[in-house]
XYZ file of C-alpha atoms in Angstrom:
581
model
C -7.504 0.296 -30.871
C -7.322 4.080 -29.989
C -6.562 7.132 -31.916
C -6.443 10.525 -32.554
C -9.486 12.393 -33.460
C -9.179 15.796 -35.598
C -11.134 17.798 -33.280
C -8.493 16.393 -30.786
C -5.591 17.581 -33.024
C -7.228 20.655 -32.929
C -7.201 20.416 -29.317
C -3.788 20.148 -29.533
C -3.261 23.469 -31.399
C -5.524 25.146 -28.742
C -2.848 23.991 -26.053
C 0.275 25.385 -28.253
C -1.429 28.462 -28.442
C -2.376 28.622 -24.670
C 1.547 27.542 -23.640
C 2.617 30.123 -25.844
C 0.841 32.501 -23.516
C 1.428 30.929 -20.232
C 4.905 30.126 -19.870
C 5.361 26.619 -18.354
C 1.923 25.271 -18.530
C 1.627 21.766 -20.304
C -1.275 19.826 -20.710
C -1.783 16.111 -21.126
C -4.767 13.999 -21.853
C -5.531 10.523 -22.071
C -9.020 8.517 -22.539
C -9.570 5.131 -20.591
C -12.901 3.806 -20.926
C -15.025 6.333 -20.383
C -12.636 8.446 -17.876
C -10.313 11.576 -19.055
C -7.563 12.374 -17.069
C -5.861 15.954 -17.750
C -2.448 16.329 -16.452
C -0.986 19.620 -15.489
C 2.421 20.719 -14.534
C 3.582 24.278 -13.391
C 6.368 25.539 -10.792
C 5.469 27.672 -8.410
C 6.453 28.983 -5.005
C 3.654 28.277 -2.733
C -0.007 26.952 -2.455
C -2.671 27.796 -0.168
C -3.792 25.881 2.427
C -7.398 26.367 1.779
C -6.738 24.080 -1.346
C -4.969 21.630 -0.233
C -7.475 20.178 2.616
C -7.715 16.497 2.373
C -11.142 14.672 1.614
C -12.068 11.379 1.440
C -15.349 11.593 0.011
C -16.097 8.020 -0.975
C -20.126 7.409 -0.518
C -20.422 4.893 2.086
C -24.260 3.791 2.759
C -26.171 5.833 5.257
C -23.414 8.106 5.276
C -23.721 11.896 3.702
C -21.165 12.990 1.460
C -18.838 15.316 2.078
C -19.983 19.267 0.857
C -18.166 20.273 -2.360
C -15.027 22.114 -2.355
C -14.828 25.527 -3.798
C -13.475 25.742 -7.193
C -9.459 25.875 -6.927
C -7.165 27.950 -9.062
C -6.303 27.647 -13.031
C -4.431 29.403 -15.708
C -6.514 30.199 -18.068
C -10.859 30.408 -18.462
C -10.676 27.839 -20.907
C -8.488 24.762 -21.280
C -8.301 22.573 -23.637
C -6.892 19.013 -23.725
C -5.801 16.756 -26.408
C -7.158 13.665 -26.396
C -6.445 10.523 -27.380
C -9.585 8.694 -27.547
C -11.421 5.573 -27.933
C -13.135 4.910 -31.640
C -16.249 5.232 -29.132
C -15.640 8.595 -28.460
C -14.113 10.000 -31.643
C -14.733 13.463 -32.381
C -15.772 14.371 -28.770
C -13.143 17.318 -27.474
C -13.369 19.132 -24.147
C -15.571 21.752 -24.911
C -15.222 25.173 -23.719
C -17.783 25.599 -21.621
C -17.526 22.374 -19.716
C -13.912 23.563 -18.364
C -12.667 25.470 -15.531
C -12.498 29.490 -14.618
C -9.800 31.039 -13.030
C -11.580 31.925 -9.632
C -8.430 32.968 -7.323
C -5.056 33.926 -8.675
C -3.873 35.554 -11.965
C -1.003 34.480 -13.864
C 1.150 37.819 -12.573
C 0.814 36.155 -8.762
C 3.404 33.697 -10.103
C 7.274 33.550 -10.684
C 8.031 30.989 -13.094
C 11.241 29.116 -12.846
C 12.968 28.666 -16.561
C 15.121 25.791 -15.161
C 13.898 23.872 -12.940
C 17.068 22.323 -10.612
C 17.894 19.736 -8.354
C 16.009 20.186 -5.040
C 12.803 22.487 -6.534
C 9.102 21.518 -6.556
C 7.177 20.510 -9.540
C 3.293 21.438 -8.516
C 1.052 19.091 -10.603
C -2.770 19.005 -10.739
C -4.751 16.168 -12.403
C -7.873 16.974 -13.531
C -10.350 13.888 -14.227
C -12.949 14.062 -16.351
C -16.146 11.552 -17.789
C -16.385 9.972 -20.825
C -18.000 12.768 -22.417
C -15.129 15.062 -21.626
C -16.795 17.080 -18.742
C -14.784 18.012 -15.413
C -15.897 15.810 -13.028
C -17.093 18.060 -9.796
C -16.278 15.541 -6.826
C -13.333 14.060 -5.420
C -13.192 10.083 -4.292
C -10.955 8.845 -6.463
C -7.560 7.315 -6.342
C -4.616 9.300 -7.845
C -1.249 8.260 -7.877
C 1.729 10.430 -8.986
C 4.783 9.758 -9.276
C 8.726 10.389 -11.239
C 10.754 8.355 -13.336
C 13.712 8.077 -15.524
C 14.225 4.347 -16.442
C 17.677 5.132 -18.326
C 18.913 5.891 -14.767
C 16.766 3.059 -12.863
C 15.577 6.092 -10.854
C 12.079 6.967 -9.755
C 10.139 8.152 -6.923
C 5.954 8.582 -5.619
C 4.723 11.561 -3.696
C 1.409 12.219 -1.671
C -1.563 13.103 -3.490
C -3.914 15.163 -2.282
C -7.720 15.369 -2.844
C -8.967 18.914 -3.827
C -12.639 17.570 -3.533
C -13.805 18.922 -7.066
C -12.626 16.561 -9.533
C -9.060 17.850 -9.383
C -5.586 16.587 -7.505
C -2.821 18.018 -6.650
C 0.829 16.960 -5.764
C 4.089 18.212 -5.126
C 6.972 16.789 -7.161
C 10.663 17.100 -5.989
C 13.665 16.746 -8.225
C 15.569 14.917 -6.648
C 17.883 13.902 -9.606
C 19.489 15.641 -12.543
C 18.681 14.154 -15.835
C 15.173 14.304 -18.079
C 12.410 12.414 -15.703
C 9.070 12.005 -16.699
C 5.875 13.170 -14.080
C 3.678 10.625 -14.416
C -0.079 10.446 -13.088
C -2.924 7.681 -12.886
C -6.436 7.070 -11.711
C -6.070 3.626 -10.567
C -9.801 3.247 -8.816
C -12.765 5.521 -9.575
C -14.686 6.610 -6.763
C -17.603 4.387 -7.693
C -15.194 1.184 -7.883
C -14.264 2.244 -4.323
C -17.882 2.534 -2.959
C -18.784 -0.834 -4.532
C -15.415 -2.563 -2.838
C -16.519 -1.030 0.844
C -20.478 -2.075 0.551
C -19.499 -5.590 -0.444
C -17.689 -6.032 3.001
C -20.091 -4.080 5.067
C -22.889 -6.907 3.186
C -21.251 -9.679 2.780
C -18.342 -9.518 5.577
C -15.994 -12.170 3.941
C -15.904 -12.042 0.238
C -12.846 -15.075 0.170
C -14.100 -18.557 2.337
C -12.177 -20.514 4.061
C -12.633 -24.338 4.835
C -11.908 -26.420 7.641
C -11.074 -30.354 7.248
C -11.766 -32.707 9.479
C -10.349 -36.058 9.439
C -10.339 -39.441 11.398
C -9.782 -42.871 10.955
C -13.225 -43.458 9.636
C -14.188 -40.252 7.938
C -13.060 -36.965 6.169
C -15.109 -33.547 5.736
C -14.509 -30.267 4.654
C -17.135 -27.306 6.550
C -17.284 -23.590 5.633
C -15.254 -21.158 8.019
C -15.824 -17.400 8.925
C -14.502 -14.803 11.475
C -18.320 -14.249 12.076
C -20.999 -17.360 13.037
C -23.431 -16.802 10.046
C -22.600 -19.685 8.203
C -25.588 -20.703 5.658
C -26.621 -23.997 5.702
C -25.195 -24.887 9.339
C -27.078 -25.110 12.333
C -24.225 -26.192 14.595
C -20.934 -24.819 14.860
C -17.401 -25.304 16.545
C -16.331 -22.395 17.988
C -12.321 -22.072 17.652
C -11.727 -18.573 18.626
C -9.654 -19.679 21.980
C -7.431 -21.655 19.473
C -6.990 -18.647 17.144
C -5.571 -16.601 19.552
C -8.674 -14.974 20.880
C -9.905 -13.878 17.481
C -13.263 -15.131 16.579
C -13.187 -18.173 14.124
C -16.120 -20.541 13.753
C -16.342 -23.481 11.485
C -19.790 -25.398 10.870
C -19.898 -28.608 12.862
C -19.242 -31.695 10.602
C -22.403 -33.567 9.414
C -20.812 -36.985 9.457
C -21.647 -38.289 13.282
C -18.435 -39.752 12.967
C -16.457 -36.616 13.054
C -16.585 -33.814 16.250
C -14.577 -30.224 16.248
C -11.528 -32.141 17.688
C -10.908 -33.842 14.296
C -10.556 -30.294 12.385
C -6.887 -30.805 11.072
C -6.304 -28.013 8.515
C -7.685 -24.907 6.686
C -7.907 -24.292 2.764
C -8.985 -21.362 0.343
C -12.367 -21.929 -1.282
C -13.743 -19.928 -3.739
C -14.629 -16.217 -3.780
C -18.338 -14.835 -3.203
C -20.128 -14.691 -6.119
C -22.150 -13.040 -7.126
C -21.199 -9.295 -4.781
C -24.140 -7.411 -4.386
C -22.570 -4.767 -7.053
C -23.849 -3.528 -10.494
C -22.554 -5.047 -13.696
C -20.926 -1.825 -14.628
C -19.090 -2.096 -11.046
C -18.071 -5.480 -11.986
C -17.170 -4.557 -15.641
C -15.145 -2.060 -14.105
C -13.166 -4.348 -11.575
C -12.550 -7.035 -13.999
C -11.212 -4.150 -16.394
C -8.984 -2.622 -14.075
C -7.400 -5.858 -13.197
C -7.045 -6.906 -16.979
C -4.342 -3.684 -17.384
C -0.585 -4.039 -16.754
C 0.522 -1.723 -13.778
C 2.195 0.094 -16.581
C -1.228 0.826 -18.807
C -2.469 2.549 -15.439
C -0.064 5.407 -16.179
C -2.121 7.135 -19.204
C -0.043 10.640 -18.818
C 3.311 11.896 -18.801
C 5.500 15.028 -18.830
C 9.006 15.471 -19.216
C 10.480 17.593 -17.213
C 14.643 18.664 -18.056
C 16.290 18.875 -14.344
C 19.817 20.807 -14.688
C 22.143 20.841 -11.480
C 21.661 23.801 -9.433
C 23.761 25.513 -6.837
C 22.009 24.242 -4.592
C 23.159 21.135 -2.060
C 22.415 18.097 -3.925
C 19.601 15.946 -2.017
C 21.487 12.807 -3.352
C 24.240 13.562 -0.432
C 23.525 12.559 2.796
C 25.885 12.612 5.889
C 23.777 12.124 8.637
C 22.936 8.975 10.493
C 19.887 6.993 10.663
C 17.328 8.662 13.323
C 17.262 6.828 16.231
C 15.062 5.970 19.585
C 12.059 8.195 19.837
C 13.157 10.708 16.940
C 13.064 7.959 14.495
C 10.041 6.120 15.515
C 7.801 9.451 16.006
C 9.266 10.434 12.517
C 8.428 7.113 10.697
C 4.404 7.786 11.752
C 4.178 11.257 10.495
C 6.398 11.016 7.464
C 5.154 11.519 3.969
C 6.115 10.647 0.806
C 8.566 10.501 -1.010
C 10.362 9.082 2.213
C 13.087 8.313 -0.611
C 13.674 7.341 -4.397
C 15.446 4.278 -6.266
C 18.441 5.989 -8.482
C 20.445 2.890 -10.058
C 17.993 0.270 -8.406
C 19.470 1.324 -5.168
C 16.851 3.372 -1.842
C 18.139 6.489 -1.528
C 16.231 8.043 1.802
C 15.241 11.329 2.037
C 16.197 12.161 5.639
C 19.118 10.353 6.386
C 21.907 7.352 4.918
C 21.065 3.854 5.126
C 23.922 1.937 5.443
C 24.576 -1.391 3.557
C 25.916 -3.565 5.855
C 28.307 -6.624 5.306
C 27.778 -10.128 7.207
C 30.442 -9.437 9.599
C 28.751 -6.290 10.836
C 25.000 -7.985 10.539
C 26.497 -10.704 12.384
C 27.798 -8.344 15.330
C 24.254 -6.345 15.177
C 22.265 -9.039 15.713
C 24.705 -11.316 17.811
C 22.421 -12.716 20.847
C 19.157 -11.307 19.572
C 16.205 -13.453 18.460
C 14.016 -12.261 15.221
C 10.671 -12.773 14.832
C 8.886 -12.014 11.845
C 5.118 -12.343 12.256
C 2.523 -12.229 9.637
C 2.022 -13.324 6.086
C 4.016 -14.605 3.325
C 5.558 -11.008 2.852
C 6.872 -11.197 6.714
C 8.458 -14.818 5.203
C 10.211 -13.314 2.419
C 11.468 -10.636 4.859
C 12.568 -13.782 6.891
C 14.287 -15.175 3.704
C 16.672 -12.349 3.019
C 17.491 -11.956 6.162
C 18.484 -15.263 6.644
C 20.066 -15.475 3.551
C 21.873 -12.214 4.671
C 23.231 -13.964 7.968
C 23.888 -17.198 6.738
C 21.886 -19.053 8.855
C 20.481 -22.593 8.366
C 17.019 -23.201 7.923
C 15.307 -25.825 10.071
C 12.957 -26.953 7.497
C 14.882 -27.553 4.394
C 13.856 -26.316 1.092
C 11.036 -23.819 1.232
C 8.490 -23.828 -1.842
C 6.325 -20.408 -3.270
C 3.743 -21.439 -1.758
C 4.959 -22.132 2.034
C 2.580 -21.919 4.556
C 4.362 -23.285 7.564
C 6.069 -21.851 10.234
C 9.884 -21.099 9.505
C 13.188 -21.059 11.588
C 16.684 -20.811 11.120
C 19.355 -20.457 13.971
C 23.055 -19.661 14.274
C 24.433 -21.238 17.276
C 27.971 -19.806 17.126
C 26.328 -15.903 17.061
C 23.586 -17.083 19.191
C 21.357 -15.806 16.588
C 17.944 -17.498 16.237
C 14.733 -15.928 13.987
C 11.887 -17.238 13.035
C 8.787 -16.752 10.601
C 4.942 -17.306 11.974
C 1.562 -17.167 9.779
C -0.750 -15.058 11.389
C -4.399 -16.370 13.113
C -7.179 -17.340 10.520
C -8.314 -15.934 8.274
C -4.963 -17.010 6.895
C -5.396 -17.438 2.949
C -3.106 -20.081 2.487
C -4.473 -21.648 -1.147
C -6.596 -24.338 -2.390
C -4.393 -27.138 -2.160
C -1.392 -25.958 0.072
C -3.819 -25.256 3.117
C -1.948 -24.486 6.469
C -2.276 -26.851 9.023
C -3.849 -26.884 12.502
C -1.768 -25.315 15.484
C 0.395 -23.585 12.413
C -1.272 -20.156 12.657
C -1.247 -18.298 16.179
C -2.245 -14.908 16.658
C 0.677 -12.722 16.722
C -0.712 -11.397 20.249
C 0.489 -15.139 21.337
C 3.719 -14.998 19.999
C 4.519 -11.780 21.376
C 3.148 -12.289 24.682
C 5.419 -15.586 24.811
C 8.662 -13.126 24.988
C 9.826 -13.602 28.107
C 11.592 -9.958 29.976
C 14.542 -10.946 29.687
C 16.828 -10.673 26.200
C 16.797 -8.842 22.877
C 14.176 -9.276 20.577
C 13.680 -7.837 17.258
C 9.910 -7.790 15.921
C 8.644 -7.042 12.327
C 5.092 -7.489 12.615
C 2.861 -7.547 8.557
C -0.685 -8.435 8.657
C -2.233 -6.278 5.618
C -2.361 -8.611 2.457
C -5.422 -11.481 3.915
C -7.564 -8.793 5.503
C -8.555 -6.780 2.369
C -11.100 -9.604 1.473
C -12.895 -9.568 4.846
C -14.998 -6.213 6.660
C -12.578 -4.105 8.369
C -13.276 -5.329 11.762
C -11.518 -8.308 11.298
C -8.192 -6.068 10.309
C -9.166 -3.675 13.297
C -9.492 -6.619 15.954
C -6.079 -8.781 15.282
C -4.194 -5.243 15.390
C -6.071 -3.899 18.058
C -4.979 -7.466 19.637
C -1.507 -6.845 18.450
C -0.931 -3.273 19.662
C -1.997 -4.571 23.515
C 0.617 -7.465 23.234
C 3.326 -5.153 21.949
C 2.530 -2.613 24.955
C 2.665 -5.037 27.220
C 6.300 -6.774 25.981
C 7.565 -3.034 25.864
C 7.022 -2.718 29.461
C 8.706 -5.539 30.743
C 11.591 -5.924 28.606
C 13.446 -2.672 27.663
C 15.790 -4.509 24.936
C 12.424 -5.459 22.108
C 12.398 -3.459 19.425
C 9.154 -3.657 17.491
C 8.448 -2.693 13.839
C 5.127 -2.525 12.071
C 5.217 -2.873 8.523
C 2.295 -0.936 6.774
C 1.026 -1.569 3.102
C 2.408 -1.738 -0.243
C 0.951 -1.293 -4.043
C -0.086 -4.279 -5.380
C -2.043 -3.971 -8.515
C -1.888 -7.694 -9.835
C -3.650 -10.670 -8.003
C -7.219 -10.689 -7.005
C -9.825 -7.810 -8.902
C -10.056 -4.733 -7.181
C -13.546 -5.984 -5.980
C -12.082 -9.075 -4.072
C -9.103 -7.154 -2.569
C -5.853 -5.835 -3.124
C -4.561 -2.674 -2.458
C -7.783 -0.997 -2.794
C -8.233 -0.864 0.620
C -4.367 -0.069 1.507
C -5.333 3.761 2.848
C -7.923 2.493 5.197
C -5.335 -0.256 6.566
C -3.006 2.399 7.370
C -5.237 4.775 8.826
C -6.640 1.966 10.958
C -2.901 0.942 12.087
C -1.621 4.660 13.140
C -5.122 5.029 14.605
C -4.620 2.002 16.906
C -0.662 2.577 17.932
C -1.602 5.930 18.974
C 0.078 6.479 22.541
C 3.015 4.136 21.143
C 4.615 5.886 18.564
C 7.340 7.226 20.294
C 8.735 3.518 21.147
C 7.314 1.719 17.807
C 8.629 2.246 14.279
C 6.539 2.235 11.968
C 7.982 0.834 7.711
C 5.900 2.373 4.954
C 6.973 0.462 1.631
C 3.937 2.339 0.166
C 6.023 4.862 -2.365
C 8.530 2.519 -2.729
C 5.838 0.166 -4.554
C 4.167 3.333 -6.282
C 7.469 4.648 -7.673
C 8.394 1.220 -9.611
C 4.639 0.719 -10.505
C 4.731 -2.699 -8.435
C 2.137 -5.445 -9.678
C 2.480 -8.326 -7.527
C 1.492 -9.132 -4.169
C 4.642 -9.976 -3.220
C 7.244 -7.030 -4.273
C 10.415 -7.575 -6.189
C 13.511 -8.227 -4.380
C 14.204 -4.593 -5.454
C 11.757 -3.368 -2.721
C 12.188 -6.138 -0.583
C 16.142 -5.646 -0.491
C 15.174 -2.175 0.388
C 12.854 -3.043 2.889
C 15.198 -5.141 4.463
C 17.831 -2.044 4.766
C 15.637 0.061 6.373
C 14.606 -2.614 9.439
C 18.428 -2.971 10.002
C 19.078 0.317 10.242
C 16.662 0.610 12.766
C 17.875 -2.746 14.354
C 21.591 -1.933 14.258
C 21.370 1.484 15.617
C 21.630 2.644 19.435
C 19.033 4.839 21.025
C 21.445 7.117 21.871
C 23.273 9.814 19.503
C 23.290 7.090 16.627
C 26.000 4.942 17.633
C 25.972 1.819 15.618
C 25.700 -1.420 17.323
C 28.290 -3.336 15.179
């Protein structure tokens, strides 16, 4: 049970004194199982770029750590935080000698805004302390910052810059009037991120998949992997060619009545256990997974936003960017790319239209739409199928459905397909997926002819955090090559690559989840260099951070917003933003 210590109450008084001296400085802190997070909010016109160099300082085996950054700006020579502590730490307040000092700037250098208005920026610094209240002097933690006002069903998330010295910086735009809360969360500490990376380097695949072999006379299941290292098996079945060129090996059945050609099904096994991590790292991973998403936002500050004379950022009159401009912007844009208001996504750059069914039918007429990837691509398929009104050829689709789907509207010549990607594909222990159900995205893309309208959404992010990063890189490298080929032979193909989203529930962080999201995003961006003017990158990361999304499958609120963005891209021509309606 958490309670406030006497020294913490004294710290509140010190904060009050400090607040009376330094106008508009608010400090809030929270202690959560050995980590203290101080959130400092201030408003100012500018911040020197020398303090905003991004750092990714996760220590990997054999890789020297990045040099420590210089101390960054502060607002007082001594900073106290009020501590809401675990009884174990009761009586331990942040000591003056352990806090940062103002090294570069004086208070007088800044012009404070008495009334933050619509369109202003709130500048936030998050300071991370250890369980004893000592400020950390290194970066590498996963910190997320968002603005939220539940009464208006409004929220946004913004970019966070690691300053490399235990502090993190974010500029939060005020995009609606009201009294929103600035919230900060330390989602994963650096030690847990390092353990996750190391486990993949050492074990390669930490969630196993089995192959089921069956004949009239026998049946057997054997272990499979993207790597030709299968403990207990001296003979392999090499299914790489059948897996679209992606490496896939399964143990050869020991029963003499079975051969490799009797493979008929794949299904999940348990996670590898124990992993090569410390007991503390494993305990922290379990603890993080047990917290509700809302519990991961321990600090908050209320901001009163007034309607200033500035033009309202809520009012958009521009059409969605089209052609090369849209594609290039999608790869370089940073959060917030928009915000939720009354449970509706508002783009920061342009108006995203809500298409009626007749408009969609006109837009997608004579078009084949391919959704390639995991179950989130399947959800995107289902949403569009419902909006268009085409009939599924497979009947009822269950939540654990892992077989290809299709629907068609013969009257408008609209055909839609969802195809699962190549192995490794985690289809569950019971449901599994049949041989032939999974093909590489490259195979489907290479089958697109040189004529005809095609619209592609590619989403391969969900299943790969359980494997070495080279597995995801290989699949995306194949996708990139096949996309380049199809764009060269068919000018009527439009391609959308969808990036990772926040998913705080499901697998524990050591096993997977969104702890690898930034790594996967960087891999996608690196591989698609040279095609960014011809491929659209749909990034729902800040959408899902804004609503504190937990599940692997986001809510309909997010999925509908993703569908709107997908259709806005698909239904505008490449010349002058003219609607294809």
